[in-house]
Amino acid sequence: MIGHLPLDEQLAALKSVLSRNEMLLEVLSGTASLALPGWYVTAGCLFQTVWNVVTDRPPTSGIKDYDVFYFDDGDLSWEAEDAVITAGKEVFADLPVEVEIRNEARVHLWYEQKFGVACPPHRSTESAIDCFAATTCCLGVRLETGGRWRVYAPHGLSDVFNLVVRPNPVLAPREVYETKSDRWRQQWPELTVLDWPSAPSPSRKSSS
């Protein structure tokens, strides 16, 4: 019951669990070599590794790709981001997994066209991670000097270890959350998926 441990013990358990995914370790070390500003490996490859280990599946089972976020607002051109993506392809060429690298400073330029809602410019990689459709996704890890792990987990780790998917209605629309959670539940039926919050009913004035 890792999700009920004190936070420092949960952090130690997180590193131990994630280290069982050898592909993830390769992505972490490879991304560190790119020296991207404010980078994190984030989202599904992290919490899904935990789900796999907790449910006695192979650590890489069902993981579609490995997301790398970084933040560079000094050049918002597609050409600058594409140069980083190309450099990443060279670093990860020998890995049998897809590594998707994105500059989170550029997200507001394309988000509305893809998801139908406007996205204010992110201020940092952390603020981008804060906006995932589920709080369970709001998790990032990077390697710092000396091999130290930096973990960003604004909603804690208990839900991740307890297999709880909780909505995060701050940016992504309900349809994104429900589509993702339905897909995850097919792969990991042990999950508890919480409903998207209902819109508050309009208040009615009492008749006098």
N, C-alpha and C. Protein backbone atom coordinates (compact mmCIF):
# COMPACT_ATOMS: atom_id res chain seq x y z
N MET A 1 0.85 -1.19 0.00
CA MET A 1 0.00 0.00 0.00
C MET A 1 0.88 1.24 0.00
N ILE A 2 1.65 1.41 -1.08
CA ILE A 2 2.60 2.51 -1.15
C ILE A 2 1.90 3.86 -1.06
N GLY A 3 0.71 3.96 -1.62
CA GLY A 3 -0.02 5.21 -1.62
C GLY A 3 -0.39 5.74 -0.26
N HIS A 4 -0.26 4.91 0.78
CA HIS A 4 -0.58 5.34 2.14
C HIS A 4 0.67 5.63 2.96
N LEU A 5 1.84 5.56 2.34
CA LEU A 5 3.08 5.84 3.04
C LEU A 5 3.33 7.34 3.12
N PRO A 6 4.20 7.79 4.04
CA PRO A 6 4.61 9.20 4.05
C PRO A 6 5.25 9.55 2.71
N LEU A 7 5.20 10.85 2.35
CA LEU A 7 5.62 11.27 1.02
C LEU A 7 7.07 10.93 0.72
N ASP A 8 7.96 11.06 1.70
CA ASP A 8 9.36 10.75 1.42
C ASP A 8 9.54 9.29 1.06
N GLU A 9 8.75 8.41 1.68
CA GLU A 9 8.83 6.99 1.36
C GLU A 9 8.18 6.71 0.00
N GLN A 10 7.14 7.46 -0.34
CA GLN A 10 6.54 7.32 -1.66
C GLN A 10 7.53 7.72 -2.75
N LEU A 11 8.29 8.79 -2.51
CA LEU A 11 9.28 9.22 -3.49
C LEU A 11 10.35 8.16 -3.69
N ALA A 12 10.80 7.57 -2.62
CA ALA A 12 11.79 6.50 -2.74
C ALA A 12 11.21 5.31 -3.48
N ALA A 13 9.96 4.99 -3.20
CA ALA A 13 9.30 3.88 -3.90
C ALA A 13 9.12 4.21 -5.37
N LEU A 14 8.81 5.48 -5.69
CA LEU A 14 8.63 5.87 -7.08
C LEU A 14 9.91 5.62 -7.87
N LYS A 15 11.02 6.05 -7.34
CA LYS A 15 12.29 5.85 -8.04
C LYS A 15 12.58 4.36 -8.21
N SER A 16 12.31 3.57 -7.19
CA SER A 16 12.54 2.13 -7.27
C SER A 16 11.65 1.49 -8.33
N VAL A 17 10.37 1.89 -8.36
CA VAL A 17 9.43 1.31 -9.32
C VAL A 17 9.78 1.73 -10.75
N LEU A 18 10.03 3.02 -10.95
CA LEU A 18 10.34 3.49 -12.30
C LEU A 18 11.65 2.91 -12.82
N SER A 19 12.57 2.62 -11.94
CA SER A 19 13.85 2.06 -12.36
C SER A 19 13.72 0.65 -12.92
N ARG A 20 12.57 0.03 -12.75
CA ARG A 20 12.35 -1.29 -13.32
C ARG A 20 12.03 -1.22 -14.81
N ASN A 21 11.73 0.00 -15.29
CA ASN A 21 11.49 0.20 -16.72
C ASN A 21 12.81 0.64 -17.36
N GLU A 22 13.51 -0.29 -17.98
CA GLU A 22 14.82 0.02 -18.54
C GLU A 22 14.74 1.03 -19.68
N MET A 23 13.65 1.00 -20.45
CA MET A 23 13.48 1.98 -21.52
C MET A 23 13.38 3.39 -20.95
N LEU A 24 12.67 3.52 -19.84
CA LEU A 24 12.53 4.83 -19.20
C LEU A 24 13.88 5.35 -18.73
N LEU A 25 14.69 4.48 -18.15
CA LEU A 25 16.02 4.91 -17.70
C LEU A 25 16.87 5.38 -18.88
N GLU A 26 16.74 4.70 -20.01
CA GLU A 26 17.48 5.12 -21.21
C GLU A 26 16.99 6.48 -21.70
N VAL A 27 15.69 6.71 -21.65
CA VAL A 27 15.14 7.99 -22.08
C VAL A 27 15.58 9.10 -21.14
N LEU A 28 15.59 8.83 -19.86
CA LEU A 28 16.04 9.84 -18.90
C LEU A 28 17.49 10.23 -19.14
N SER A 29 18.36 9.24 -19.29
CA SER A 29 19.77 9.55 -19.48
C SER A 29 20.02 10.20 -20.84
N GLY A 30 19.29 9.76 -21.86
CA GLY A 30 19.45 10.36 -23.18
C GLY A 30 18.99 11.80 -23.22
N THR A 31 17.86 12.07 -22.56
CA THR A 31 17.36 13.44 -22.53
C THR A 31 18.30 14.34 -21.74
N ALA A 32 18.86 13.82 -20.67
CA ALA A 32 19.82 14.62 -19.90
C ALA A 32 20.99 15.05 -20.77
N SER A 33 21.40 14.19 -21.71
CA SER A 33 22.53 14.53 -22.58
C SER A 33 22.19 15.65 -23.55
N LEU A 34 20.89 15.87 -23.81
CA LEU A 34 20.47 16.95 -24.70
C LEU A 34 20.51 18.32 -24.02
N ALA A 35 20.52 18.31 -22.68
CA ALA A 35 20.61 19.54 -21.89
C ALA A 35 19.54 20.57 -22.28
N LEU A 36 18.31 20.11 -22.39
CA LEU A 36 17.20 20.99 -22.74
C LEU A 36 16.77 21.83 -21.54
N PRO A 37 16.38 23.06 -21.74
CA PRO A 37 15.98 23.90 -20.61
C PRO A 37 14.68 23.42 -19.97
N GLY A 38 14.71 23.25 -18.66
CA GLY A 38 13.52 22.89 -17.90
C GLY A 38 12.87 21.58 -18.28
N TRP A 39 13.65 20.61 -18.71
CA TRP A 39 13.06 19.40 -19.27
C TRP A 39 12.56 18.45 -18.18
N TYR A 40 11.56 17.66 -18.56
CA TYR A 40 11.08 16.53 -17.77
C TYR A 40 10.64 15.41 -18.72
N VAL A 41 10.87 14.19 -18.35
CA VAL A 41 10.13 13.06 -18.91
C VAL A 41 8.83 13.00 -18.12
N THR A 42 7.71 12.87 -18.81
CA THR A 42 6.43 13.10 -18.13
C THR A 42 5.32 12.19 -18.63
N ALA A 43 4.22 12.25 -17.93
CA ALA A 43 2.94 11.65 -18.34
C ALA A 43 2.94 10.12 -18.34
N GLY A 44 2.35 9.53 -19.39
CA GLY A 44 2.01 8.12 -19.39
C GLY A 44 3.14 7.16 -19.09
N CYS A 45 4.32 7.41 -19.62
CA CYS A 45 5.41 6.47 -19.40
C CYS A 45 5.78 6.35 -17.92
N LEU A 46 5.42 7.36 -17.13
CA LEU A 46 5.70 7.32 -15.69
C LEU A 46 4.57 6.61 -14.94
N PHE A 47 3.36 7.17 -15.00
CA PHE A 47 2.30 6.57 -14.19
C PHE A 47 1.90 5.19 -14.70
N GLN A 48 2.06 4.94 -15.99
CA GLN A 48 1.73 3.61 -16.49
C GLN A 48 2.78 2.57 -16.09
N THR A 49 4.02 2.99 -15.95
CA THR A 49 5.02 2.08 -15.38
C THR A 49 4.63 1.68 -13.97
N VAL A 50 4.19 2.66 -13.18
CA VAL A 50 3.74 2.37 -11.81
C VAL A 50 2.55 1.42 -11.84
N TRP A 51 1.57 1.72 -12.69
CA TRP A 51 0.41 0.82 -12.77
C TRP A 51 0.84 -0.59 -13.11
N ASN A 52 1.76 -0.74 -14.05
CA ASN A 52 2.21 -2.07 -14.44
C ASN A 52 2.86 -2.82 -13.29
N VAL A 53 3.73 -2.15 -12.58
CA VAL A 53 4.43 -2.81 -11.47
C VAL A 53 3.45 -3.16 -10.36
N VAL A 54 2.54 -2.24 -10.06
CA VAL A 54 1.57 -2.48 -8.98
C VAL A 54 0.65 -3.65 -9.33
N THR A 55 0.35 -3.84 -10.62
CA THR A 55 -0.57 -4.90 -11.03
C THR A 55 0.16 -6.13 -11.59
N ASP A 56 1.46 -6.20 -11.33
CA ASP A 56 2.27 -7.37 -11.71
C ASP A 56 2.32 -7.61 -13.22
N ARG A 57 2.33 -6.53 -13.98
CA ARG A 57 2.54 -6.61 -15.43
C ARG A 57 3.99 -6.27 -15.74
N PRO A 58 4.48 -6.60 -16.93
CA PRO A 58 5.81 -6.13 -17.34
C PRO A 58 5.85 -4.61 -17.28
N PRO A 59 6.95 -4.02 -16.84
CA PRO A 59 7.00 -2.56 -16.62
C PRO A 59 6.65 -1.72 -17.84
N THR A 60 6.90 -2.21 -19.05
CA THR A 60 6.65 -1.41 -20.25
C THR A 60 5.31 -1.72 -20.92
N SER A 61 4.51 -2.59 -20.32
CA SER A 61 3.27 -3.02 -20.96
C SER A 61 2.32 -1.86 -21.23
N GLY A 62 1.83 -1.75 -22.46
CA GLY A 62 0.81 -0.77 -22.81
C GLY A 62 1.29 0.66 -22.96
N ILE A 63 2.57 0.92 -22.80
CA ILE A 63 3.09 2.28 -22.90
C ILE A 63 3.29 2.63 -24.37
N LYS A 64 2.56 3.64 -24.86
CA LYS A 64 2.59 3.98 -26.28
C LYS A 64 3.86 4.74 -26.67
N ASP A 65 4.27 5.68 -25.83
CA ASP A 65 5.44 6.50 -26.14
C ASP A 65 5.98 7.12 -24.86
N TYR A 66 7.08 7.83 -25.03
CA TYR A 66 7.76 8.47 -23.90
C TYR A 66 7.82 9.97 -24.18
N ASP A 67 7.10 10.73 -23.37
CA ASP A 67 6.97 12.18 -23.60
C ASP A 67 8.08 12.94 -22.89
N VAL A 68 8.71 13.85 -23.63
CA VAL A 68 9.71 14.75 -23.07
C VAL A 68 9.23 16.18 -23.30
N PHE A 69 9.07 16.92 -22.21
CA PHE A 69 8.72 18.33 -22.28
C PHE A 69 9.95 19.17 -21.95
N TYR A 70 10.09 20.30 -22.64
CA TYR A 70 11.08 21.30 -22.23
C TYR A 70 10.47 22.67 -22.45
N PHE A 71 11.15 23.72 -22.00
CA PHE A 71 10.58 25.06 -22.10
C PHE A 71 11.62 26.04 -22.59
N ASP A 72 11.41 26.54 -23.81
CA ASP A 72 12.32 27.53 -24.39
C ASP A 72 11.48 28.60 -25.07
N ASP A 73 11.26 29.72 -24.36
CA ASP A 73 10.45 30.80 -24.93
C ASP A 73 11.30 31.84 -25.66
N GLY A 74 12.58 31.53 -25.85
CA GLY A 74 13.45 32.45 -26.57
C GLY A 74 13.28 32.37 -28.07
N ASP A 75 12.76 31.26 -28.56
CA ASP A 75 12.52 31.07 -29.99
C ASP A 75 11.30 30.18 -30.14
N LEU A 76 10.18 30.75 -30.52
CA LEU A 76 8.92 30.01 -30.62
C LEU A 76 8.67 29.47 -32.03
N SER A 77 9.66 29.50 -32.87
CA SER A 77 9.47 29.01 -34.22
C SER A 77 9.41 27.48 -34.24
N TRP A 78 8.67 26.96 -35.23
CA TRP A 78 8.64 25.52 -35.42
C TRP A 78 10.02 25.00 -35.78
N GLU A 79 10.79 25.79 -36.51
CA GLU A 79 12.12 25.34 -36.94
C GLU A 79 13.03 25.06 -35.75
N ALA A 80 12.94 25.90 -34.71
CA ALA A 80 13.76 25.69 -33.51
C ALA A 80 13.35 24.42 -32.79
N GLU A 81 12.05 24.20 -32.66
CA GLU A 81 11.58 22.98 -31.99
C GLU A 81 11.95 21.75 -32.83
N ASP A 82 11.81 21.85 -34.13
CA ASP A 82 12.12 20.72 -35.00
C ASP A 82 13.60 20.35 -34.93
N ALA A 83 14.45 21.34 -34.74
CA ALA A 83 15.88 21.05 -34.60
C ALA A 83 16.14 20.22 -33.34
N VAL A 84 15.41 20.52 -32.27
CA VAL A 84 15.54 19.74 -31.03
C VAL A 84 14.99 18.33 -31.24
N ILE A 85 13.85 18.23 -31.91
CA ILE A 85 13.27 16.91 -32.19
C ILE A 85 14.23 16.07 -33.01
N THR A 86 14.87 16.68 -34.00
CA THR A 86 15.84 15.95 -34.84
C THR A 86 17.03 15.49 -34.03
N ALA A 87 17.52 16.35 -33.14
CA ALA A 87 18.63 15.96 -32.27
C ALA A 87 18.22 14.79 -31.37
N GLY A 88 16.99 14.82 -30.90
CA GLY A 88 16.50 13.74 -30.07
C GLY A 88 16.40 12.42 -30.82
N LYS A 89 15.99 12.49 -32.08
CA LYS A 89 15.90 11.27 -32.88
C LYS A 89 17.27 10.60 -33.01
N GLU A 90 18.32 11.40 -33.11
CA GLU A 90 19.66 10.84 -33.19
C GLU A 90 20.06 10.18 -31.88
N VAL A 91 19.73 10.83 -30.76
CA VAL A 91 20.08 10.29 -29.44
C VAL A 91 19.35 8.98 -29.18
N PHE A 92 18.07 8.92 -29.59
CA PHE A 92 17.24 7.76 -29.27
C PHE A 92 17.10 6.78 -30.44
N ALA A 93 17.94 6.90 -31.43
CA ALA A 93 17.80 6.08 -32.65
C ALA A 93 17.85 4.59 -32.36
N ASP A 94 18.59 4.18 -31.35
CA ASP A 94 18.74 2.76 -31.06
C ASP A 94 17.69 2.21 -30.10
N LEU A 95 16.80 3.07 -29.61
CA LEU A 95 15.77 2.60 -28.69
C LEU A 95 14.54 2.11 -29.46
N PRO A 96 13.95 1.00 -29.06
CA PRO A 96 12.77 0.47 -29.76
C PRO A 96 11.47 1.08 -29.26
N VAL A 97 11.51 2.38 -28.91
CA VAL A 97 10.32 3.07 -28.43
C VAL A 97 10.27 4.45 -29.08
N GLU A 98 9.09 5.04 -29.10
CA GLU A 98 8.93 6.39 -29.63
C GLU A 98 9.11 7.40 -28.51
N VAL A 99 10.01 8.35 -28.73
CA VAL A 99 10.22 9.44 -27.78
C VAL A 99 9.72 10.72 -28.43
N GLU A 100 8.72 11.35 -27.82
CA GLU A 100 8.12 12.55 -28.38
C GLU A 100 8.56 13.77 -27.59
N ILE A 101 9.30 14.67 -28.23
CA ILE A 101 9.85 15.86 -27.58
C ILE A 101 9.04 17.08 -28.01
N ARG A 102 8.62 17.90 -27.02
CA ARG A 102 7.83 19.09 -27.33
C ARG A 102 8.26 20.27 -26.47
N ASN A 103 8.33 21.44 -27.13
CA ASN A 103 8.60 22.69 -26.44
C ASN A 103 7.29 23.24 -25.90
N GLU A 104 7.12 23.23 -24.60
CA GLU A 104 5.85 23.65 -24.01
C GLU A 104 5.62 25.16 -24.10
N ALA A 105 6.65 25.92 -24.45
CA ALA A 105 6.46 27.36 -24.66
C ALA A 105 5.66 27.63 -25.92
N ARG A 106 5.51 26.63 -26.81
CA ARG A 106 4.81 26.80 -28.08
C ARG A 106 3.38 26.23 -28.07
N VAL A 107 2.97 25.61 -26.99
CA VAL A 107 1.70 24.88 -26.99
C VAL A 107 0.52 25.77 -27.34
N HIS A 108 0.53 27.00 -26.83
CA HIS A 108 -0.63 27.89 -27.09
C HIS A 108 -0.80 28.22 -28.56
N LEU A 109 0.22 27.95 -29.38
CA LEU A 109 0.14 28.26 -30.80
C LEU A 109 -0.69 27.23 -31.58
N TRP A 110 -0.82 26.02 -31.03
CA TRP A 110 -1.54 24.97 -31.76
C TRP A 110 -2.63 24.27 -30.96
N TYR A 111 -2.71 24.53 -29.68
CA TYR A 111 -3.61 23.75 -28.81
C TYR A 111 -5.08 23.90 -29.21
N GLU A 112 -5.51 25.13 -29.45
CA GLU A 112 -6.94 25.34 -29.75
C GLU A 112 -7.35 24.63 -31.04
N GLN A 113 -6.48 24.63 -32.02
CA GLN A 113 -6.82 23.96 -33.27
C GLN A 113 -6.97 22.46 -33.07
N LYS A 114 -6.19 21.89 -32.16
CA LYS A 114 -6.23 20.45 -31.93
C LYS A 114 -7.35 20.04 -30.97
N PHE A 115 -7.57 20.83 -29.92
CA PHE A 115 -8.49 20.41 -28.86
C PHE A 115 -9.75 21.26 -28.74
N GLY A 116 -9.82 22.36 -29.48
CA GLY A 116 -11.04 23.15 -29.50
C GLY A 116 -11.19 24.16 -28.38
N VAL A 117 -10.20 24.29 -27.53
CA VAL A 117 -10.23 25.30 -26.47
C VAL A 117 -8.91 26.07 -26.49
N ALA A 118 -9.00 27.35 -26.12
CA ALA A 118 -7.79 28.17 -26.11
C ALA A 118 -6.90 27.80 -24.94
N CYS A 119 -5.59 27.90 -25.16
CA CYS A 119 -4.61 27.60 -24.12
C CYS A 119 -3.76 28.84 -23.87
N PRO A 120 -3.82 29.43 -22.69
CA PRO A 120 -2.92 30.55 -22.40
C PRO A 120 -1.47 30.08 -22.48
N PRO A 121 -0.55 30.96 -22.82
CA PRO A 121 0.86 30.56 -22.87
C PRO A 121 1.33 30.01 -21.53
N HIS A 122 2.01 28.88 -21.57
CA HIS A 122 2.57 28.33 -20.34
C HIS A 122 3.76 29.18 -19.90
N ARG A 123 3.98 29.21 -18.60
CA ARG A 123 5.09 29.98 -18.04
C ARG A 123 6.32 29.13 -17.79
N SER A 124 6.14 27.82 -17.80
CA SER A 124 7.23 26.90 -17.49
C SER A 124 6.79 25.50 -17.89
N THR A 125 7.72 24.56 -17.85
CA THR A 125 7.34 23.17 -18.08
C THR A 125 6.39 22.68 -17.00
N GLU A 126 6.64 23.12 -15.77
CA GLU A 126 5.77 22.71 -14.67
C GLU A 126 4.33 23.17 -14.89
N SER A 127 4.14 24.40 -15.38
CA SER A 127 2.77 24.88 -15.59
C SER A 127 2.08 24.11 -16.71
N ALA A 128 2.86 23.59 -17.66
CA ALA A 128 2.29 22.73 -18.70
C ALA A 128 1.86 21.39 -18.12
N ILE A 129 2.69 20.81 -17.28
CA ILE A 129 2.34 19.54 -16.63
C ILE A 129 1.09 19.70 -15.77
N ASP A 130 0.92 20.87 -15.19
CA ASP A 130 -0.26 21.13 -14.36
C ASP A 130 -1.57 21.01 -15.13
N CYS A 131 -1.51 21.09 -16.46
CA CYS A 131 -2.72 21.19 -17.28
C CYS A 131 -3.16 19.88 -17.91
N PHE A 132 -2.54 18.77 -17.57
CA PHE A 132 -2.99 17.49 -18.10
C PHE A 132 -4.45 17.24 -17.71
N ALA A 133 -5.14 16.43 -18.50
CA ALA A 133 -6.57 16.20 -18.29
C ALA A 133 -6.88 15.46 -17.00
N ALA A 134 -5.93 14.70 -16.48
CA ALA A 134 -6.10 13.97 -15.22
C ALA A 134 -4.96 14.33 -14.28
N THR A 135 -5.28 14.49 -13.01
CA THR A 135 -4.23 14.81 -12.05
C THR A 135 -3.19 13.69 -11.99
N THR A 136 -3.62 12.48 -12.29
CA THR A 136 -2.72 11.34 -12.30
C THR A 136 -1.59 11.52 -13.30
N CYS A 137 -1.86 12.27 -14.37
CA CYS A 137 -0.85 12.51 -15.40
C CYS A 137 0.16 13.57 -14.99
N CYS A 138 -0.17 14.35 -13.99
CA CYS A 138 0.66 15.51 -13.61
C CYS A 138 1.87 15.04 -12.83
N LEU A 139 2.83 14.53 -13.56
CA LEU A 139 4.02 13.94 -12.96
C LEU A 139 5.18 14.10 -13.92
N GLY A 140 6.31 14.55 -13.42
CA GLY A 140 7.50 14.71 -14.25
C GLY A 140 8.75 14.31 -13.49
N VAL A 141 9.71 13.75 -14.22
CA VAL A 141 10.98 13.33 -13.61
C VAL A 141 12.11 13.76 -14.53
N ARG A 142 13.18 14.26 -13.96
CA ARG A 142 14.38 14.50 -14.74
C ARG A 142 15.61 14.19 -13.91
N LEU A 143 16.72 13.98 -14.59
CA LEU A 143 18.00 13.73 -13.94
C LEU A 143 18.77 15.03 -13.83
N GLU A 144 19.31 15.29 -12.66
CA GLU A 144 20.12 16.47 -12.45
C GLU A 144 21.57 16.07 -12.19
N THR A 145 22.39 17.04 -11.91
CA THR A 145 23.83 16.80 -11.70
C THR A 145 24.04 15.73 -10.64
N GLY A 146 24.92 14.80 -10.95
CA GLY A 146 25.20 13.72 -10.01
C GLY A 146 24.21 12.59 -10.05
N GLY A 147 23.28 12.63 -11.03
CA GLY A 147 22.30 11.56 -11.14
C GLY A 147 21.11 11.70 -10.21
N ARG A 148 20.99 12.82 -9.53
CA ARG A 148 19.86 13.04 -8.63
C ARG A 148 18.57 13.15 -9.44
N TRP A 149 17.51 12.53 -8.93
CA TRP A 149 16.21 12.60 -9.58
C TRP A 149 15.44 13.81 -9.05
N ARG A 150 14.95 14.63 -9.95
CA ARG A 150 14.03 15.71 -9.59
C ARG A 150 12.63 15.27 -9.99
N VAL A 151 11.72 15.26 -9.03
CA VAL A 151 10.35 14.80 -9.26
C VAL A 151 9.40 15.97 -9.08
N TYR A 152 8.56 16.21 -10.08
CA TYR A 152 7.51 17.21 -9.98
C TYR A 152 6.18 16.48 -9.93
N ALA A 153 5.47 16.62 -8.83
CA ALA A 153 4.20 15.92 -8.63
C ALA A 153 3.24 16.84 -7.87
N PRO A 154 2.61 17.80 -8.57
CA PRO A 154 1.79 18.81 -7.88
C PRO A 154 0.59 18.25 -7.15
N HIS A 155 0.14 17.04 -7.52
CA HIS A 155 -1.00 16.43 -6.85
C HIS A 155 -0.59 15.23 -6.00
N GLY A 156 0.70 15.12 -5.74
CA GLY A 156 1.17 14.00 -4.94
C GLY A 156 1.24 12.71 -5.73
N LEU A 157 1.47 11.63 -5.02
CA LEU A 157 1.69 10.32 -5.67
C LEU A 157 0.68 9.26 -5.25
N SER A 158 -0.16 9.57 -4.27
CA SER A 158 -1.06 8.55 -3.73
C SER A 158 -1.99 7.98 -4.79
N ASP A 159 -2.61 8.85 -5.60
CA ASP A 159 -3.52 8.35 -6.64
C ASP A 159 -2.79 7.45 -7.64
N VAL A 160 -1.56 7.81 -7.96
CA VAL A 160 -0.80 7.01 -8.93
C VAL A 160 -0.60 5.59 -8.39
N PHE A 161 -0.17 5.47 -7.15
CA PHE A 161 0.06 4.16 -6.57
C PHE A 161 -1.24 3.42 -6.27
N ASN A 162 -2.31 4.18 -6.00
CA ASN A 162 -3.59 3.55 -5.66
C ASN A 162 -4.47 3.28 -6.88
N LEU A 163 -3.93 3.53 -8.10
CA LEU A 163 -4.64 3.24 -9.35
C LEU A 163 -5.92 4.05 -9.50
N VAL A 164 -5.86 5.30 -9.06
CA VAL A 164 -7.00 6.20 -9.16
C VAL A 164 -6.74 7.22 -10.27
N VAL A 165 -7.69 7.36 -11.19
CA VAL A 165 -7.63 8.37 -12.24
C VAL A 165 -8.61 9.47 -11.87
N ARG A 166 -8.08 10.66 -11.65
CA ARG A 166 -8.88 11.78 -11.15
C ARG A 166 -8.87 12.92 -12.18
N PRO A 167 -10.03 13.47 -12.54
CA PRO A 167 -10.05 14.54 -13.55
C PRO A 167 -9.37 15.81 -13.06
N ASN A 168 -8.86 16.57 -14.03
CA ASN A 168 -8.18 17.83 -13.74
C ASN A 168 -8.75 18.89 -14.69
N PRO A 169 -9.93 19.43 -14.37
CA PRO A 169 -10.65 20.30 -15.32
C PRO A 169 -10.14 21.74 -15.33
N VAL A 170 -8.88 21.92 -15.71
CA VAL A 170 -8.31 23.26 -15.76
C VAL A 170 -8.08 23.74 -17.19
N LEU A 171 -7.96 22.82 -18.15
CA LEU A 171 -7.73 23.21 -19.54
C LEU A 171 -8.34 22.22 -20.51
N ALA A 172 -7.88 20.99 -20.51
CA ALA A 172 -8.34 19.99 -21.47
C ALA A 172 -9.84 19.75 -21.31
N PRO A 173 -10.58 19.60 -22.41
CA PRO A 173 -12.02 19.37 -22.32
C PRO A 173 -12.35 17.97 -21.80
N ARG A 174 -13.58 17.82 -21.37
CA ARG A 174 -14.06 16.56 -20.81
C ARG A 174 -13.83 15.38 -21.75
N GLU A 175 -14.03 15.62 -23.06
CA GLU A 175 -13.90 14.53 -24.03
C GLU A 175 -12.49 13.94 -24.02
N VAL A 176 -11.48 14.77 -23.82
CA VAL A 176 -10.11 14.28 -23.77
C VAL A 176 -9.92 13.36 -22.58
N TYR A 177 -10.42 13.78 -21.43
CA TYR A 177 -10.31 12.96 -20.22
C TYR A 177 -11.03 11.63 -20.38
N GLU A 178 -12.24 11.66 -20.89
CA GLU A 178 -13.03 10.43 -20.99
C GLU A 178 -12.46 9.48 -22.04
N THR A 179 -11.95 10.02 -23.15
CA THR A 179 -11.34 9.16 -24.17
C THR A 179 -10.10 8.48 -23.62
N LYS A 180 -9.26 9.24 -22.94
CA LYS A 180 -8.03 8.67 -22.39
C LYS A 180 -8.34 7.65 -21.29
N SER A 181 -9.23 8.01 -20.39
CA SER A 181 -9.52 7.11 -19.27
C SER A 181 -10.19 5.82 -19.74
N ASP A 182 -11.03 5.91 -20.78
CA ASP A 182 -11.64 4.68 -21.33
C ASP A 182 -10.56 3.77 -21.91
N ARG A 183 -9.59 4.37 -22.62
CA ARG A 183 -8.51 3.57 -23.18
C ARG A 183 -7.65 2.93 -22.08
N TRP A 184 -7.36 3.71 -21.06
CA TRP A 184 -6.54 3.18 -19.97
C TRP A 184 -7.26 2.04 -19.26
N ARG A 185 -8.57 2.18 -19.06
CA ARG A 185 -9.30 1.16 -18.32
C ARG A 185 -9.34 -0.15 -19.09
N GLN A 186 -9.30 -0.09 -20.41
CA GLN A 186 -9.24 -1.32 -21.20
C GLN A 186 -7.92 -2.05 -20.97
N GLN A 187 -6.84 -1.28 -20.83
CA GLN A 187 -5.52 -1.87 -20.62
C GLN A 187 -5.29 -2.26 -19.15
N TRP A 188 -5.83 -1.44 -18.24
CA TRP A 188 -5.65 -1.68 -16.81
C TRP A 188 -7.03 -1.65 -16.14
N PRO A 189 -7.77 -2.76 -16.19
CA PRO A 189 -9.14 -2.77 -15.66
C PRO A 189 -9.20 -2.58 -14.14
N GLU A 190 -8.07 -2.65 -13.48
CA GLU A 190 -8.04 -2.45 -12.03
C GLU A 190 -8.22 -0.98 -11.63
N LEU A 191 -8.16 -0.08 -12.59
CA LEU A 191 -8.23 1.35 -12.29
C LEU A 191 -9.59 1.76 -11.73
N THR A 192 -9.56 2.74 -10.87
CA THR A 192 -10.77 3.44 -10.44
C THR A 192 -10.77 4.79 -11.15
N VAL A 193 -11.71 4.99 -12.06
CA VAL A 193 -11.79 6.22 -12.84
C VAL A 193 -12.91 7.09 -12.29
N LEU A 194 -12.56 8.26 -11.82
CA LEU A 194 -13.54 9.18 -11.25
C LEU A 194 -14.19 10.01 -12.35
N ASP A 195 -15.47 10.35 -12.15
CA ASP A 195 -16.23 11.08 -13.16
C ASP A 195 -15.77 12.53 -13.26
N TRP A 196 -15.89 13.06 -14.46
CA TRP A 196 -15.66 14.48 -14.68
C TRP A 196 -16.71 15.26 -13.87
N PRO A 197 -16.31 16.33 -13.20
CA PRO A 197 -17.29 17.05 -12.36
C PRO A 197 -18.40 17.67 -13.19
N SER A 198 -19.61 17.59 -12.66
CA SER A 198 -20.77 18.17 -13.35
C SER A 198 -20.74 19.68 -13.20
N ALA A 199 -21.26 20.36 -14.21
CA ALA A 199 -21.37 21.81 -14.14
C ALA A 199 -22.39 22.18 -13.08
N PRO A 200 -22.14 23.20 -12.28
CA PRO A 200 -23.10 23.58 -11.26
C PRO A 200 -24.41 24.06 -11.88
N SER A 201 -25.50 23.68 -11.27
CA SER A 201 -26.81 24.10 -11.76
C SER A 201 -26.98 25.61 -11.54
N PRO A 202 -27.60 26.29 -12.49
CA PRO A 202 -27.82 27.73 -12.31
C PRO A 202 -28.72 27.98 -11.10
N SER A 203 -28.34 28.98 -10.33
CA SER A 203 -29.13 29.28 -9.13
C SER A 203 -30.48 29.91 -9.52
N ARG A 204 -31.49 29.60 -8.74
CA ARG A 204 -32.81 30.15 -9.00
C ARG A 204 -33.21 31.08 -7.87
N LYS A 205 -33.77 32.19 -8.26
CA LYS A 205 -34.26 33.11 -7.22
C LYS A 205 -35.55 32.56 -6.64
N SER A 206 -35.63 32.59 -5.34
CA SER A 206 -36.86 32.10 -4.70
C SER A 206 -38.00 33.09 -4.96
N SER A 207 -39.16 32.51 -5.18
CA SER A 207 -40.32 33.38 -5.41
C SER A 207 -40.79 33.99 -4.11
N SER A 208 -41.24 35.23 -4.18
CA SER A 208 -41.70 35.91 -2.96
C SER A 208 -43.22 35.95 -2.93
